[in-house]
Amino acid sequence: MAGKYVVRSKEEKLSIVKRNLAGETSRALERETGCGHRLIQEWTKKYLAEGEVGLEQKKKPGNPLSR
């Protein structure tokens, strides 16, 4: 879904990642959830490397109003 930015909660990401690890393909999850399959693969990789902490929202430095 190009052009639509959606912020997913840690719980949503975790649910999708666990389903992916349980055997559902990232392509099938992409069709169901609207998340790109590469993004799902990235979340899965982060989860395996860092655990649930890897799925948390990262705060970006700087003033968001200066853009």
PDB file of N, CA and C in Angstrom:
ATOM      1  N   MET A   1       0.844  -1.170   0.000  1.00  0.00           N
ATOM      2  CA  MET A   1       0.000   0.000   0.000  1.00  0.00           C
ATOM      3  C   MET A   1       0.895   1.241   0.000  1.00  0.00           C
ATOM      4  N   ALA A   2       1.399   1.574  -1.138  1.00  0.00           N
ATOM      5  CA  ALA A   2       2.309   2.702  -1.268  1.00  0.00           C
ATOM      6  C   ALA A   2       1.586   4.018  -0.983  1.00  0.00           C
ATOM      7  N   GLY A   3       2.305   4.932  -0.335  1.00  0.00           N
ATOM      8  CA  GLY A   3       1.763   6.250  -0.090  1.00  0.00           C
ATOM      9  C   GLY A   3       0.954   6.376   1.183  1.00  0.00           C
ATOM     10  N   LYS A   4       0.783   5.321   1.932  1.00  0.00           N
ATOM     11  CA  LYS A   4       0.012   5.398   3.166  1.00  0.00           C
ATOM     12  C   LYS A   4       0.903   4.961   4.316  1.00  0.00           C
ATOM     13  N   TYR A   5       1.230   5.899   5.198  1.00  0.00           N
ATOM     14  CA  TYR A   5       2.112   5.622   6.313  1.00  0.00           C
ATOM     15  C   TYR A   5       1.272   5.256   7.534  1.00  0.00           C
ATOM     16  N   VAL A   6       1.480   4.052   8.047  1.00  0.00           N
ATOM     17  CA  VAL A   6       0.727   3.576   9.205  1.00  0.00           C
ATOM     18  C   VAL A   6       1.720   3.201  10.295  1.00  0.00           C
ATOM     19  N   VAL A   7       1.495   3.729  11.487  1.00  0.00           N
ATOM     20  CA  VAL A   7       2.336   3.385  12.625  1.00  0.00           C
ATOM     21  C   VAL A   7       1.715   2.178  13.310  1.00  0.00           C
ATOM     22  N   ARG A   8       2.460   1.106  13.404  1.00  0.00           N
ATOM     23  CA  ARG A   8       1.988  -0.121  14.043  1.00  0.00           C
ATOM     24  C   ARG A   8       2.515  -0.180  15.474  1.00  0.00           C
ATOM     25  N   SER A   9       1.684  -0.624  16.377  1.00  0.00           N
ATOM     26  CA  SER A   9       2.114  -0.762  17.765  1.00  0.00           C
ATOM     27  C   SER A   9       3.027  -1.977  17.896  1.00  0.00           C
ATOM     28  N   LYS A  10       3.754  -2.020  18.999  1.00  0.00           N
ATOM     29  CA  LYS A  10       4.647  -3.156  19.264  1.00  0.00           C
ATOM     30  C   LYS A  10       3.855  -4.451  19.313  1.00  0.00           C
ATOM     31  N   GLU A  11       2.653  -4.403  19.875  1.00  0.00           N
ATOM     32  CA  GLU A  11       1.819  -5.597  19.991  1.00  0.00           C
ATOM     33  C   GLU A  11       1.383  -6.104  18.611  1.00  0.00           C
ATOM     34  N   GLU A  12       1.029  -5.183  17.716  1.00  0.00           N
ATOM     35  CA  GLU A  12       0.643  -5.579  16.361  1.00  0.00           C
ATOM     36  C   GLU A  12       1.813  -6.228  15.633  1.00  0.00           C
ATOM     37  N   LYS A  13       2.974  -5.589  15.732  1.00  0.00           N
ATOM     38  CA  LYS A  13       4.172  -6.129  15.086  1.00  0.00           C
ATOM     39  C   LYS A  13       4.494  -7.513  15.635  1.00  0.00           C
ATOM     40  N   LEU A  14       4.416  -7.657  16.951  1.00  0.00           N
ATOM     41  CA  LEU A  14       4.732  -8.928  17.595  1.00  0.00           C
ATOM     42  C   LEU A  14       3.782 -10.027  17.133  1.00  0.00           C
ATOM     43  N   SER A  15       2.508  -9.701  17.018  1.00  0.00           N
ATOM     44  CA  SER A  15       1.520 -10.670  16.549  1.00  0.00           C
ATOM     45  C   SER A  15       1.837 -11.131  15.124  1.00  0.00           C
ATOM     46  N   ILE A  16       2.164 -10.183  14.253  1.00  0.00           N
ATOM     47  CA  ILE A  16       2.493 -10.513  12.864  1.00  0.00           C
ATOM     48  C   ILE A  16       3.766 -11.349  12.795  1.00  0.00           C
ATOM     49  N   VAL A  17       4.780 -10.962  13.575  1.00  0.00           N
ATOM     50  CA  VAL A  17       6.056 -11.693  13.580  1.00  0.00           C
ATOM     51  C   VAL A  17       5.866 -13.121  14.081  1.00  0.00           C
ATOM     52  N   LYS A  18       5.087 -13.293  15.146  1.00  0.00           N
ATOM     53  CA  LYS A  18       4.864 -14.643  15.681  1.00  0.00           C
ATOM     54  C   LYS A  18       4.129 -15.518  14.676  1.00  0.00           C
ATOM     55  N   ARG A  19       3.185 -14.939  13.943  1.00  0.00           N
ATOM     56  CA  ARG A  19       2.492 -15.706  12.909  1.00  0.00           C
ATOM     57  C   ARG A  19       3.455 -16.089  11.791  1.00  0.00           C
ATOM     58  N   ASN A  20       4.376 -15.182  11.458  1.00  0.00           N
ATOM     59  CA  ASN A  20       5.375 -15.466  10.427  1.00  0.00           C
ATOM     60  C   ASN A  20       6.303 -16.590  10.878  1.00  0.00           C
ATOM     61  N   LEU A  21       6.713 -16.549  12.130  1.00  0.00           N
ATOM     62  CA  LEU A  21       7.597 -17.593  12.664  1.00  0.00           C
ATOM     63  C   LEU A  21       6.872 -18.932  12.810  1.00  0.00           C
ATOM     64  N   ALA A  22       5.546 -18.891  12.945  1.00  0.00           N
ATOM     65  CA  ALA A  22       4.761 -20.114  13.080  1.00  0.00           C
ATOM     66  C   ALA A  22       4.534 -20.811  11.738  1.00  0.00           C
ATOM     67  N   GLY A  23       4.930 -20.142  10.643  1.00  0.00           N
ATOM     68  CA  GLY A  23       4.834 -20.800   9.351  1.00  0.00           C
ATOM     69  C   GLY A  23       4.045 -20.064   8.290  1.00  0.00           C
ATOM     70  N   GLU A  24       3.338 -19.004   8.667  1.00  0.00           N
ATOM     71  CA  GLU A  24       2.616 -18.238   7.649  1.00  0.00           C
ATOM     72  C   GLU A  24       3.635 -17.426   6.839  1.00  0.00           C
ATOM     73  N   THR A  25       3.447 -17.377   5.532  1.00  0.00           N
ATOM     74  CA  THR A  25       4.395 -16.653   4.692  1.00  0.00           C
ATOM     75  C   THR A  25       4.203 -15.145   4.836  1.00  0.00           C
ATOM     76  N   SER A  26       5.283 -14.410   4.601  1.00  0.00           N
ATOM     77  CA  SER A  26       5.196 -12.956   4.686  1.00  0.00           C
ATOM     78  C   SER A  26       4.298 -12.395   3.586  1.00  0.00           C
ATOM     79  N   ARG A  27       4.205 -13.086   2.458  1.00  0.00           N
ATOM     80  CA  ARG A  27       3.319 -12.649   1.368  1.00  0.00           C
ATOM     81  C   ARG A  27       1.849 -12.776   1.772  1.00  0.00           C
ATOM     82  N   ALA A  28       1.496 -13.881   2.437  1.00  0.00           N
ATOM     83  CA  ALA A  28       0.113 -14.067   2.885  1.00  0.00           C
ATOM     84  C   ALA A  28      -0.235 -13.028   3.948  1.00  0.00           C
ATOM     85  N   LEU A  29       0.700 -12.768   4.851  1.00  0.00           N
ATOM     86  CA  LEU A  29       0.474 -11.755   5.887  1.00  0.00           C
ATOM     87  C   LEU A  29       0.377 -10.361   5.268  1.00  0.00           C
ATOM     88  N   GLU A  30       1.136 -10.128   4.215  1.00  0.00           N
ATOM     89  CA  GLU A  30       1.081  -8.841   3.521  1.00  0.00           C
ATOM     90  C   GLU A  30      -0.325  -8.596   2.976  1.00  0.00           C
ATOM     91  N   ARG A  31      -0.893  -9.605   2.334  1.00  0.00           N
ATOM     92  CA  ARG A  31      -2.241  -9.461   1.770  1.00  0.00           C
ATOM     93  C   ARG A  31      -3.277  -9.207   2.864  1.00  0.00           C
ATOM     94  N   GLU A  32      -3.104  -9.854   4.002  1.00  0.00           N
ATOM     95  CA  GLU A  32      -4.088  -9.733   5.084  1.00  0.00           C
ATOM     96  C   GLU A  32      -3.962  -8.433   5.866  1.00  0.00           C
ATOM     97  N   THR A  33      -2.716  -8.030   6.174  1.00  0.00           N
ATOM     98  CA  THR A  33      -2.505  -6.888   7.066  1.00  0.00           C
ATOM     99  C   THR A  33      -2.234  -5.571   6.359  1.00  0.00           C
ATOM    100  N   GLY A  34      -1.772  -5.632   5.113  1.00  0.00           N
ATOM    101  CA  GLY A  34      -1.434  -4.410   4.398  1.00  0.00           C
ATOM    102  C   GLY A  34       0.004  -3.968   4.618  1.00  0.00           C
ATOM    103  N   CYS A  35       0.758  -4.682   5.428  1.00  0.00           N
ATOM    104  CA  CYS A  35       2.181  -4.393   5.637  1.00  0.00           C
ATOM    105  C   CYS A  35       2.964  -5.025   4.493  1.00  0.00           C
ATOM    106  N   GLY A  36       4.008  -4.369   4.045  1.00  0.00           N
ATOM    107  CA  GLY A  36       4.845  -4.943   3.004  1.00  0.00           C
ATOM    108  C   GLY A  36       5.548  -6.208   3.494  1.00  0.00           C
ATOM    109  N   HIS A  37       5.736  -7.174   2.597  1.00  0.00           N
ATOM    110  CA  HIS A  37       6.364  -8.431   3.014  1.00  0.00           C
ATOM    111  C   HIS A  37       7.810  -8.218   3.446  1.00  0.00           C
ATOM    112  N   ARG A  38       8.494  -7.252   2.841  1.00  0.00           N
ATOM    113  CA  ARG A  38       9.877  -6.972   3.255  1.00  0.00           C
ATOM    114  C   ARG A  38       9.914  -6.361   4.659  1.00  0.00           C
ATOM    115  N   LEU A  39       8.931  -5.548   4.976  1.00  0.00           N
ATOM    116  CA  LEU A  39       8.839  -4.969   6.311  1.00  0.00           C
ATOM    117  C   LEU A  39       8.604  -6.072   7.343  1.00  0.00           C
ATOM    118  N   ILE A  40       7.753  -7.023   7.012  1.00  0.00           N
ATOM    119  CA  ILE A  40       7.488  -8.152   7.915  1.00  0.00           C
ATOM    120  C   ILE A  40       8.766  -8.964   8.119  1.00  0.00           C
ATOM    121  N   GLN A  41       9.513  -9.182   7.048  1.00  0.00           N
ATOM    122  CA  GLN A  41      10.784  -9.904   7.161  1.00  0.00           C
ATOM    123  C   GLN A  41      11.777  -9.132   8.015  1.00  0.00           C
ATOM    124  N   GLU A  42      11.785  -7.807   7.876  1.00  0.00           N
ATOM    125  CA  GLU A  42      12.680  -6.958   8.679  1.00  0.00           C
ATOM    126  C   GLU A  42      12.311  -7.036  10.160  1.00  0.00           C
ATOM    127  N   TRP A  43      11.011  -6.959  10.459  1.00  0.00           N
ATOM    128  CA  TRP A  43      10.561  -7.074  11.848  1.00  0.00           C
ATOM    129  C   TRP A  43      10.955  -8.427  12.428  1.00  0.00           C
ATOM    130  N   THR A  44      10.793  -9.487  11.625  1.00  0.00           N
ATOM    131  CA  THR A  44      11.129 -10.835  12.085  1.00  0.00           C
ATOM    132  C   THR A  44      12.616 -10.934  12.395  1.00  0.00           C
ATOM    133  N   LYS A  45      13.437 -10.378  11.522  1.00  0.00           N
ATOM    134  CA  LYS A  45      14.885 -10.406  11.729  1.00  0.00           C
ATOM    135  C   LYS A  45      15.274  -9.646  13.006  1.00  0.00           C
ATOM    136  N   LYS A  46      14.651  -8.462  13.211  1.00  0.00           N
ATOM    137  CA  LYS A  46      14.914  -7.678  14.414  1.00  0.00           C
ATOM    138  C   LYS A  46      14.465  -8.425  15.669  1.00  0.00           C
ATOM    139  N   TYR A  47      13.312  -9.088  15.588  1.00  0.00           N
ATOM    140  CA  TYR A  47      12.791  -9.839  16.729  1.00  0.00           C
ATOM    141  C   TYR A  47      13.733 -10.979  17.094  1.00  0.00           C
ATOM    142  N   LEU A  48      14.236 -11.680  16.102  1.00  0.00           N
ATOM    143  CA  LEU A  48      15.151 -12.792  16.373  1.00  0.00           C
ATOM    144  C   LEU A  48      16.476 -12.304  16.950  1.00  0.00           C
ATOM    145  N   ALA A  49      16.921 -11.131  16.540  1.00  0.00           N
ATOM    146  CA  ALA A  49      18.201 -10.587  17.016  1.00  0.00           C
ATOM    147  C   ALA A  49      18.082  -9.898  18.375  1.00  0.00           C
ATOM    148  N   GLU A  50      16.995  -9.123  18.575  1.00  0.00           N
ATOM    149  CA  GLU A  50      16.896  -8.281  19.766  1.00  0.00           C
ATOM    150  C   GLU A  50      15.731  -8.620  20.691  1.00  0.00           C
ATOM    151  N   GLY A  51      14.835  -9.493  20.272  1.00  0.00           N
ATOM    152  CA  GLY A  51      13.656  -9.794  21.066  1.00  0.00           C
ATOM    153  C   GLY A  51      12.597  -8.720  20.882  1.00  0.00           C
ATOM    154  N   GLU A  52      11.692  -8.627  21.826  1.00  0.00           N
ATOM    155  CA  GLU A  52      10.579  -7.669  21.733  1.00  0.00           C
ATOM    156  C   GLU A  52      11.057  -6.224  21.704  1.00  0.00           C
ATOM    157  N   VAL A  53      12.213  -5.960  22.285  1.00  0.00           N
ATOM    158  CA  VAL A  53      12.762  -4.597  22.309  1.00  0.00           C
ATOM    159  C   VAL A  53      13.012  -4.098  20.886  1.00  0.00           C
ATOM    160  N   GLY A  54      13.373  -4.993  19.989  1.00  0.00           N
ATOM    161  CA  GLY A  54      13.632  -4.614  18.601  1.00  0.00           C
ATOM    162  C   GLY A  54      12.403  -4.133  17.852  1.00  0.00           C
ATOM    163  N   LEU A  55      11.222  -4.417  18.377  1.00  0.00           N
ATOM    164  CA  LEU A  55       9.978  -4.013  17.707  1.00  0.00           C
ATOM    165  C   LEU A  55       9.405  -2.710  18.255  1.00  0.00           C
ATOM    166  N   GLU A  56      10.050  -2.138  19.263  1.00  0.00           N
ATOM    167  CA  GLU A  56       9.542  -0.903  19.864  1.00  0.00           C
ATOM    168  C   GLU A  56       9.772   0.277  18.938  1.00  0.00           C
ATOM    169  N   GLN A  57       8.901   1.268  19.054  1.00  0.00           N
ATOM    170  CA  GLN A  57       9.000   2.494  18.262  1.00  0.00           C
ATOM    171  C   GLN A  57      10.266   3.236  18.670  1.00  0.00           C
ATOM    172  N   LYS A  58      11.077   3.612  17.693  1.00  0.00           N
ATOM    173  CA  LYS A  58      12.297   4.361  17.962  1.00  0.00           C
ATOM    174  C   LYS A  58      11.996   5.851  17.846  1.00  0.00           C
ATOM    175  N   LYS A  59      12.405   6.600  18.855  1.00  0.00           N
ATOM    176  CA  LYS A  59      12.214   8.045  18.821  1.00  0.00           C
ATOM    177  C   LYS A  59      13.367   8.647  18.029  1.00  0.00           C
ATOM    178  N   LYS A  60      13.026   9.500  17.066  1.00  0.00           N
ATOM    179  CA  LYS A  60      14.046  10.128  16.239  1.00  0.00           C
ATOM    180  C   LYS A  60      14.428  11.471  16.849  1.00  0.00           C
ATOM    181  N   PRO A  61      15.723  11.774  16.881  1.00  0.00           N
ATOM    182  CA  PRO A  61      16.164  13.053  17.457  1.00  0.00           C
ATOM    183  C   PRO A  61      15.804  14.226  16.539  1.00  0.00           C
ATOM    184  N   GLY A  62      15.750  15.386  17.119  1.00  0.00           N
ATOM    185  CA  GLY A  62      15.506  16.591  16.333  1.00  0.00           C
ATOM    186  C   GLY A  62      14.078  17.099  16.472  1.00  0.00           C
ATOM    187  N   ASN A  63      13.872  18.243  15.951  1.00  0.00           N
ATOM    188  CA  ASN A  63      12.574  18.899  16.024  1.00  0.00           C
ATOM    189  C   ASN A  63      11.731  18.475  14.823  1.00  0.00           C
ATOM    190  N   PRO A  64      10.611  17.787  15.061  1.00  0.00           N
ATOM    191  CA  PRO A  64       9.785  17.334  13.935  1.00  0.00           C
ATOM    192  C   PRO A  64       9.090  18.488  13.204  1.00  0.00           C
ATOM    193  N   LEU A  65       9.001  19.659  13.849  1.00  0.00           N
ATOM    194  CA  LEU A  65       8.326  20.793  13.237  1.00  0.00           C
ATOM    195  C   LEU A  65       9.231  21.568  12.289  1.00  0.00           C
ATOM    196  N   SER A  66      10.537  21.283  12.280  1.00  0.00           N
ATOM    197  CA  SER A  66      11.467  22.026  11.444  1.00  0.00           C
ATOM    198  C   SER A  66      11.506  21.520  10.011  1.00  0.00           C
ATOM    199  N   ARG A  67      10.809  20.452   9.706  1.00  0.00           N
ATOM    200  CA  ARG A  67      10.840  19.887   8.343  1.00  0.00           C
ATOM    201  C   ARG A  67      10.072  20.701   7.364  1.00  0.00           C
TER     202      ARG A  67
END
